[in-house]
Short mmCIF file of C-alpha atoms in Angstrom, two decimals:
data_model
loop_
_atom_site.label_atom_id
_atom_site.label_comp_id
_atom_site.label_asym_id
_atom_site.label_seq_id
_atom_site.Cartn_x
_atom_site.Cartn_y
_atom_site.Cartn_z
CA MET A 28 0.00 0.00 0.00
CA ASN A 29 2.84 2.41 0.81
CA LEU A 30 4.20 1.95 -2.70
CA GLU A 31 0.95 3.17 -4.26
CA LEU A 32 0.69 6.02 -1.76
CA ALA A 33 4.29 7.08 -2.38
CA PHE A 34 3.57 7.19 -6.12
CA ALA A 35 0.29 9.09 -5.66
CA VAL A 36 1.68 11.66 -3.21
CA ALA A 37 4.72 12.33 -5.41
CA LEU A 38 2.49 12.61 -8.47
CA GLY A 39 0.13 15.06 -6.73
CA ALA A 40 2.93 17.12 -5.19
CA THR A 41 4.65 17.48 -8.56
CA LEU A 42 1.40 18.46 -10.26
CA ILE A 43 1.05 21.23 -7.67
CA ALA A 44 4.71 22.28 -7.65
CA THR A 45 5.27 22.46 -11.41
CA PRO A 46 3.00 25.49 -12.08
CA LEU A 47 4.75 27.24 -9.19
CA ALA A 48 8.12 26.45 -10.77
CA ILE A 49 6.87 27.87 -14.08
CA ARG A 50 5.85 31.10 -12.36
CA LEU A 51 9.19 31.32 -10.57
CA ALA A 52 11.08 30.85 -13.85
CA GLN A 53 8.94 33.52 -15.52
CA ALA A 54 9.43 35.94 -12.63
CA THR A 55 13.22 35.50 -12.71
CA GLY A 56 13.60 35.34 -16.48
CA PHE A 57 14.94 31.78 -16.26
CA PHE A 58 14.32 30.43 -19.76
CA ASP A 59 15.89 28.01 -22.21
CA HIS A 60 16.23 30.00 -25.43
CA PRO A 61 16.00 28.21 -28.81
CA VAL A 62 19.49 28.75 -30.17
CA GLY A 63 21.85 26.55 -32.16
CA TYR A 64 20.80 22.90 -32.26
CA LYS A 65 17.84 23.39 -29.88
CA GLY A 66 14.54 22.76 -31.59
CA HIS A 67 11.83 24.37 -29.44
CA GLY A 68 10.04 27.33 -30.97
CA SER A 69 10.11 29.92 -28.16
CA PRO A 70 11.83 30.56 -24.80
CA THR A 71 10.67 27.89 -22.34
CA PRO A 72 10.91 28.04 -18.53
CA TYR A 73 13.54 26.00 -16.74
CA LEU A 74 13.28 24.88 -13.06
CA GLY A 75 11.32 21.69 -13.72
CA GLY A 76 13.86 19.90 -11.55
CA ILE A 77 12.66 21.84 -8.49
CA ALA A 78 9.13 20.47 -8.95
CA VAL A 79 10.24 16.87 -9.58
CA ILE A 80 12.68 16.71 -6.67
CA ALA A 81 10.17 18.44 -4.37
CA GLY A 82 7.60 15.77 -5.23
CA PHE A 83 10.14 13.00 -4.76
CA LEU A 84 11.36 14.31 -1.40
CA ALA A 85 7.86 14.92 -0.04
CA ALA A 86 6.68 11.38 -0.79
CA GLY A 87 10.08 9.86 0.01
CA ALA A 88 10.15 11.43 3.47
CA LEU A 89 6.61 10.25 4.23
CA PHE A 90 6.92 6.65 3.05
CA GLY A 91 10.64 5.90 2.88
CA GLY A 92 12.05 8.34 5.41
CA HIS A 93 13.06 5.64 7.88
CA SER A 94 15.23 3.92 5.29
CA SER A 95 18.96 4.36 5.88
CA ALA A 96 19.18 5.20 2.17
CA PHE A 97 16.84 8.20 2.32
CA LEU A 98 19.10 10.84 3.86
CA PRO A 99 22.19 10.31 1.66
CA ILE A 100 20.00 10.07 -1.45
CA ALA A 101 18.08 13.20 -0.46
CA VAL A 102 21.28 15.15 0.26
CA GLY A 103 22.84 14.15 -3.05
CA ALA A 104 19.66 14.94 -4.98
CA ILE A 105 19.39 18.40 -3.40
CA VAL A 106 23.06 19.16 -4.08
CA LEU A 107 22.77 18.14 -7.74
CA LEU A 108 19.49 20.05 -8.07
CA GLY A 109 21.40 23.15 -6.99
CA VAL A 110 24.43 22.45 -9.15
CA GLY A 111 22.33 21.67 -12.22
CA THR A 112 20.21 24.77 -11.73
CA VAL A 113 23.31 26.97 -11.49
CA ASP A 114 24.65 25.23 -14.60
CA ASP A 115 21.41 25.97 -16.47
CA ARG A 116 21.84 29.65 -15.67
CA TYR A 117 25.57 30.25 -15.75
CA GLU A 118 27.15 27.15 -17.41
CA LEU A 119 29.61 25.56 -15.01
CA SER A 120 32.80 23.96 -16.26
CA PRO A 121 32.63 20.18 -16.90
CA LEU A 122 35.40 19.66 -14.33
CA ALA A 123 33.44 21.45 -11.59
CA ARG A 124 30.37 19.36 -12.34
CA LEU A 125 32.34 16.11 -12.30
CA ALA A 126 33.99 17.03 -9.00
CA ILE A 127 30.63 17.64 -7.33
CA GLU A 128 29.15 14.46 -8.82
CA ALA A 129 32.12 12.54 -7.43
CA ALA A 130 31.58 14.16 -4.01
CA VAL A 131 27.93 13.12 -3.75
CA ALA A 132 28.88 9.62 -4.92
CA CYS A 133 31.37 9.49 -2.03
CA VAL A 134 28.56 10.47 0.35
CA LEU A 135 26.57 7.50 -0.90
CA TYR A 136 29.50 5.15 -0.47
CA VAL A 137 30.22 6.32 3.09
CA ALA A 138 26.52 5.76 3.85
CA GLY A 139 26.82 2.15 2.67
CA ILE A 140 25.38 2.60 -0.83
CA GLY A 141 27.95 1.49 -3.37
CA TRP A 142 29.67 -1.40 -5.08
CA SER A 143 31.46 -4.16 -3.15
CA LEU A 144 33.48 -6.02 -5.74
CA PHE A 145 37.14 -6.03 -4.73
CA GLY A 146 37.19 -6.30 -0.96
CA ASN A 147 39.20 -3.10 -1.14
CA ASP A 148 37.55 0.17 -0.10
CA ALA A 149 39.59 2.37 -2.43
CA LEU A 150 38.79 0.30 -5.52
CA ASP A 151 35.13 -0.18 -4.55
CA LEU A 152 34.82 3.57 -3.99
CA LEU A 153 36.37 4.26 -7.39
CA VAL A 154 33.88 1.96 -9.15
CA SER A 155 30.98 3.45 -7.19
CA VAL A 156 31.99 7.01 -8.11
CA ALA A 157 32.44 6.05 -11.77
CA PHE A 158 29.00 4.41 -11.84
CA VAL A 159 27.23 7.40 -10.30
CA ILE A 160 28.98 9.86 -12.62
CA GLY A 161 28.17 7.67 -15.62
CA VAL A 162 24.46 7.35 -14.81
CA VAL A 163 24.06 11.03 -13.87
CA ASN A 164 25.55 12.13 -17.18
CA ALA A 165 23.67 9.49 -19.17
CA TYR A 166 20.38 10.83 -17.83
CA ASN A 167 21.59 14.37 -18.44
CA LEU A 168 22.33 13.52 -22.08
CA MET A 169 18.93 11.81 -22.38
CA ASP A 170 17.22 15.12 -21.60
CA ASN A 171 17.18 16.32 -25.22
CA MET A 172 13.49 16.08 -26.15
CA ASP A 173 10.21 16.67 -24.34
CA GLY A 174 9.34 13.77 -22.06
CA ALA A 175 12.42 11.64 -22.71
CA THR A 176 14.20 11.70 -19.35
CA SER A 177 11.04 11.83 -17.23
CA THR A 178 9.46 8.89 -19.07
CA VAL A 179 12.57 6.71 -18.92
CA ALA A 180 13.27 7.55 -15.27
CA GLY A 181 9.63 7.08 -14.25
CA VAL A 182 9.51 3.64 -15.82
CA SER A 183 12.92 2.64 -14.41
CA ALA A 184 12.04 3.74 -10.88
CA ALA A 185 8.72 1.87 -10.93
CA VAL A 186 10.34 -1.42 -11.96
CA LEU A 187 13.18 -0.92 -9.47
CA GLY A 188 10.55 -0.23 -6.81
CA VAL A 189 8.83 -3.54 -7.53
CA LEU A 190 12.19 -5.29 -7.40
CA ALA A 191 13.06 -3.74 -4.03
CA ALA A 192 9.64 -3.90 -2.39
CA GLU A 193 9.68 -7.46 -1.04
CA LYS A 194 13.02 -7.24 0.77
CA ASN A 195 13.19 -3.50 1.45
CA PRO A 196 9.73 -1.86 1.30
CA GLU A 197 11.03 1.59 2.23
CA LEU A 198 13.56 1.57 -0.61
CA GLY A 199 10.70 0.47 -2.86
CA ALA A 200 8.70 3.45 -1.65
CA LEU A 201 11.58 5.79 -2.52
CA ALA A 202 11.66 4.33 -6.02
CA PHE A 203 7.90 4.78 -6.44
CA ALA A 204 8.19 8.34 -5.15
CA LEU A 205 10.66 9.13 -7.94
CA SER A 206 8.40 7.41 -10.47
CA GLY A 207 5.34 9.40 -9.40
CA ALA A 208 7.25 12.68 -9.50
CA CYS A 209 8.54 12.00 -13.01
CA PHE A 210 5.13 11.04 -14.35
CA GLY A 211 3.52 14.08 -12.71
CA PHE A 212 5.99 16.32 -14.53
CA LEU A 213 5.00 14.86 -17.91
CA ARG A 214 1.65 16.66 -17.65
CA PHE A 215 3.51 19.91 -18.32
CA ASN A 216 6.63 18.76 -20.17
CA LEU A 217 4.71 16.82 -22.83
CA ALA A 218 2.20 19.60 -23.45
CA ALA A 219 2.16 20.99 -26.99
CA PRO A 220 4.38 22.95 -26.76
CA ALA A 221 6.21 22.07 -23.54
CA ARG A 222 5.38 24.48 -20.71
CA ILE A 223 8.59 23.78 -18.76
CA PHE A 224 11.88 21.91 -19.11
CA LEU A 225 13.74 19.77 -16.58
CA GLY A 226 17.11 21.30 -17.36
CA ASP A 227 20.30 20.00 -15.79
CA GLY A 228 18.70 20.87 -12.44
CA GLY A 229 16.28 18.02 -13.04
CA SER A 230 18.12 15.45 -15.12
CA MET A 231 21.21 15.35 -12.88
CA PRO A 232 19.45 14.57 -9.56
CA ILE A 233 17.09 12.16 -11.30
CA GLY A 234 20.05 10.22 -12.69
CA PHE A 235 21.68 10.30 -9.25
CA VAL A 236 18.63 8.80 -7.55
CA VAL A 237 18.36 6.04 -10.18
CA ALA A 238 22.06 5.19 -9.72
CA ALA A 239 21.63 5.08 -5.94
CA LEU A 240 18.54 2.85 -6.22
CA ILE A 241 20.43 0.37 -8.40
CA MET A 242 23.43 0.22 -6.05
CA ALA A 243 21.18 -0.09 -2.98
CA MET A 244 19.04 -2.82 -4.54
CA PRO A 245 18.63 -5.73 -2.09
CA GLY A 246 19.22 -9.31 -3.12
CA THR A 247 22.11 -8.63 -5.51
CA THR A 248 25.19 -9.46 -3.41
CA HIS A 249 25.12 -13.10 -4.55
CA LEU A 250 25.84 -11.93 -8.10
CA GLY A 251 29.25 -10.45 -7.27
CA TRP A 252 30.87 -9.23 -10.48
CA GLY A 253 27.86 -10.55 -12.38
CA PHE A 254 25.84 -7.56 -11.15
CA VAL A 255 28.01 -5.15 -13.18
CA PRO A 256 26.55 -6.05 -16.62
CA VAL A 257 23.12 -6.46 -15.02
CA ALA A 258 23.38 -2.90 -13.70
CA VAL A 259 24.12 -1.68 -17.23
CA VAL A 260 20.92 -3.37 -18.39
CA LEU A 261 19.02 -1.72 -15.52
CA VAL A 262 20.29 1.69 -16.63
CA GLY A 263 18.92 0.79 -20.05
CA LEU A 264 18.23 3.44 -22.68
CA PRO A 265 20.35 6.22 -21.14
CA ALA A 266 23.37 3.90 -21.43
CA LEU A 267 22.46 3.05 -25.04
CA ASP A 268 21.89 6.72 -25.93
CA THR A 269 25.22 7.77 -24.42
CA THR A 270 27.02 5.03 -26.35
CA LEU A 271 25.26 6.05 -29.56
CA VAL A 272 26.20 9.73 -29.14
CA VAL A 273 29.85 9.00 -28.32
CA VAL A 274 30.23 6.59 -31.26
CA SER A 275 28.46 8.95 -33.65
CA ARG A 276 30.54 11.97 -32.69
CA LEU A 277 33.83 10.10 -32.76
CA ARG A 278 33.02 8.78 -36.23
CA ARG A 279 32.24 12.30 -37.44
CA GLY A 280 35.20 13.87 -35.68
CA ALA A 281 32.87 16.04 -33.57
CA GLY A 282 33.51 16.94 -29.96
CA VAL A 283 32.05 14.33 -27.61
CA PHE A 284 31.00 16.96 -25.07
CA THR A 285 29.38 19.36 -27.54
CA GLY A 286 25.61 19.54 -27.92
CA GLY A 287 23.92 18.08 -30.97
CA ARG A 288 20.87 16.47 -32.52
CA ASP A 289 22.33 12.99 -32.85
CA HIS A 290 20.59 11.29 -29.93
CA LEU A 291 18.26 8.31 -30.00
CA THR A 292 15.27 10.65 -29.74
CA HIS A 293 16.34 12.65 -32.79
CA ARG A 294 16.56 9.48 -34.85
CA LEU A 295 13.16 8.21 -33.70
CA ARG A 296 11.30 11.51 -34.11
CA PRO A 297 11.12 11.51 -37.95
CA LYS A 298 9.91 7.88 -37.90
CA LEU A 299 7.28 8.37 -35.18
CA GLY A 300 6.03 11.88 -35.88
CA SER A 301 5.87 13.47 -32.43
CA ALA A 302 7.66 13.78 -29.11
CA ARG A 303 4.75 12.02 -27.42
CA SER A 304 5.12 9.00 -29.68
CA VAL A 305 8.86 8.97 -29.00
CA ALA A 306 8.17 9.07 -25.25
CA VAL A 307 5.79 6.10 -25.53
CA VAL A 308 8.35 4.03 -27.45
CA LEU A 309 11.11 4.99 -25.02
CA GLY A 310 8.92 4.06 -22.07
CA ALA A 311 7.95 0.68 -23.52
CA SER A 312 11.58 -0.10 -24.42
CA GLN A 313 12.78 0.87 -20.95
CA VAL A 314 10.12 -1.34 -19.35
CA ALA A 315 11.48 -4.28 -21.36
CA LEU A 316 15.10 -3.54 -20.46
CA VAL A 317 14.60 -2.94 -16.74
CA THR A 318 12.28 -5.96 -16.48
CA ALA A 319 14.98 -8.06 -18.14
CA GLY A 320 17.46 -6.72 -15.58
CA ALA A 321 15.07 -7.58 -12.75
CA ILE A 322 14.73 -11.15 -14.04
CA LEU A 323 18.51 -11.48 -14.31
CA VAL A 324 18.93 -10.42 -10.66
CA ASP A 325 17.15 -13.61 -9.58
CA MET A 326 19.52 -15.86 -11.53
CA GLY A 327 22.89 -17.28 -10.55
CA PRO A 328 26.01 -15.16 -11.11
CA SER A 329 27.20 -16.85 -14.31
CA LEU A 330 23.79 -17.03 -15.95
CA ALA A 331 22.97 -13.44 -14.97
CA ALA A 332 26.25 -12.18 -16.40
CA LEU A 333 25.76 -14.17 -19.60
CA GLY A 334 22.19 -12.96 -20.05
CA ALA A 335 23.16 -9.34 -19.41
CA THR A 336 26.07 -9.61 -21.84
CA CYS A 337 23.67 -10.86 -24.51
CA VAL A 338 21.34 -7.89 -23.91
CA ILE A 339 24.30 -5.50 -24.10
CA ALA A 340 25.42 -7.14 -27.35
CA ILE A 341 21.94 -6.50 -28.78
CA GLY A 342 22.34 -2.88 -27.67
CA VAL A 343 25.64 -2.65 -29.57
CA ALA A 344 23.90 -3.97 -32.68
CA VAL A 345 21.16 -1.38 -32.23
CA VAL A 346 23.78 1.39 -32.02
CA ALA A 347 25.35 0.13 -35.26
CA ARG A 348 21.94 0.09 -36.95
CA LEU A 349 21.10 3.61 -35.74
CA GLU A 350 24.38 4.84 -37.23
CA SER A 351 23.28 3.72 -40.69
CA PRO A 352 22.14 6.34 -43.27
CA GLY A 353 18.48 5.37 -42.92
CA TRP A 354 18.50 6.52 -39.30
CA ALA A 355 20.22 9.87 -39.78
CA PRO A 356 19.17 12.51 -37.20
CA GLU A 357 16.37 14.89 -38.15
CA PRO A 358 17.21 18.43 -39.36
CA ALA A 359 17.02 21.39 -36.98
CA THR A 360 13.33 22.25 -37.32
CA GLU A 361 10.96 23.07 -34.49
CA TRP A 362 9.73 20.11 -32.43
CA SER A 363 6.21 19.67 -31.15
CA ALA A 364 4.75 17.19 -28.69
#
């Protein structure tokens, strides 16, 4: 019951908070302007991350607040909300962002949320930090079209919540709180046109919470190293999109860290016709991937690793296919939902 309530409270809180965030962005002139590769037609308010994280924290505190994972996850999410919001306004250096992402990953590890693979704290910390940074930036990169990040994160959190619920109900409630907040935000982000954007202030803490949920997932210690490829499957589409972008830009000789319209969403949009259709396909695909990861968690180490490796190999084949001429990114015209 707490899982459903966590979802509902987060959904309702985000539905209430998002119009307030829109007004705050309008009052402070905090807009994303359509320049360069950006495809929206007019300046659109930022600060969607404030609404999503407010909804997540409200429901998380009520239904998962007694979990030992809540405080470190909440602290990290708030820090990255602040950092991402500053970055949306003033554009921080990549090094500063990475340093802060590493710091909040260390907070998680000290709180007992991290990888335990080597029996060596320094090496386990290094892997934990790398995983958090990777997932945070994968979700950040995924935020390139209306509804993409919120849909993928909402689906991921719901499946992770189901996976956690039996052995750790409070962690499951935290996952459902994130899911409800993300789906509540879609009411405004998938409007035609979008009324508000997540910005880095939303995508960064969302990615952080997903990374923390995966590392805190109960019932995975028996997998040992086998949980590494399974975790990649649980990350799902953000990992595939990041791989696609890196491969595409390296092949073209473009800067890996520059913006562009070469993401998975940009390749699907011409085929599907609207951002809403893209969001539906992304959501369904992420359900399949995270469900596959959840099934693999219940297997033995060798079988789980083999199954996850097969899924990853399919992902590599998908990247190769998306790099073919028939899947070239769409031109820089205005998007609509």
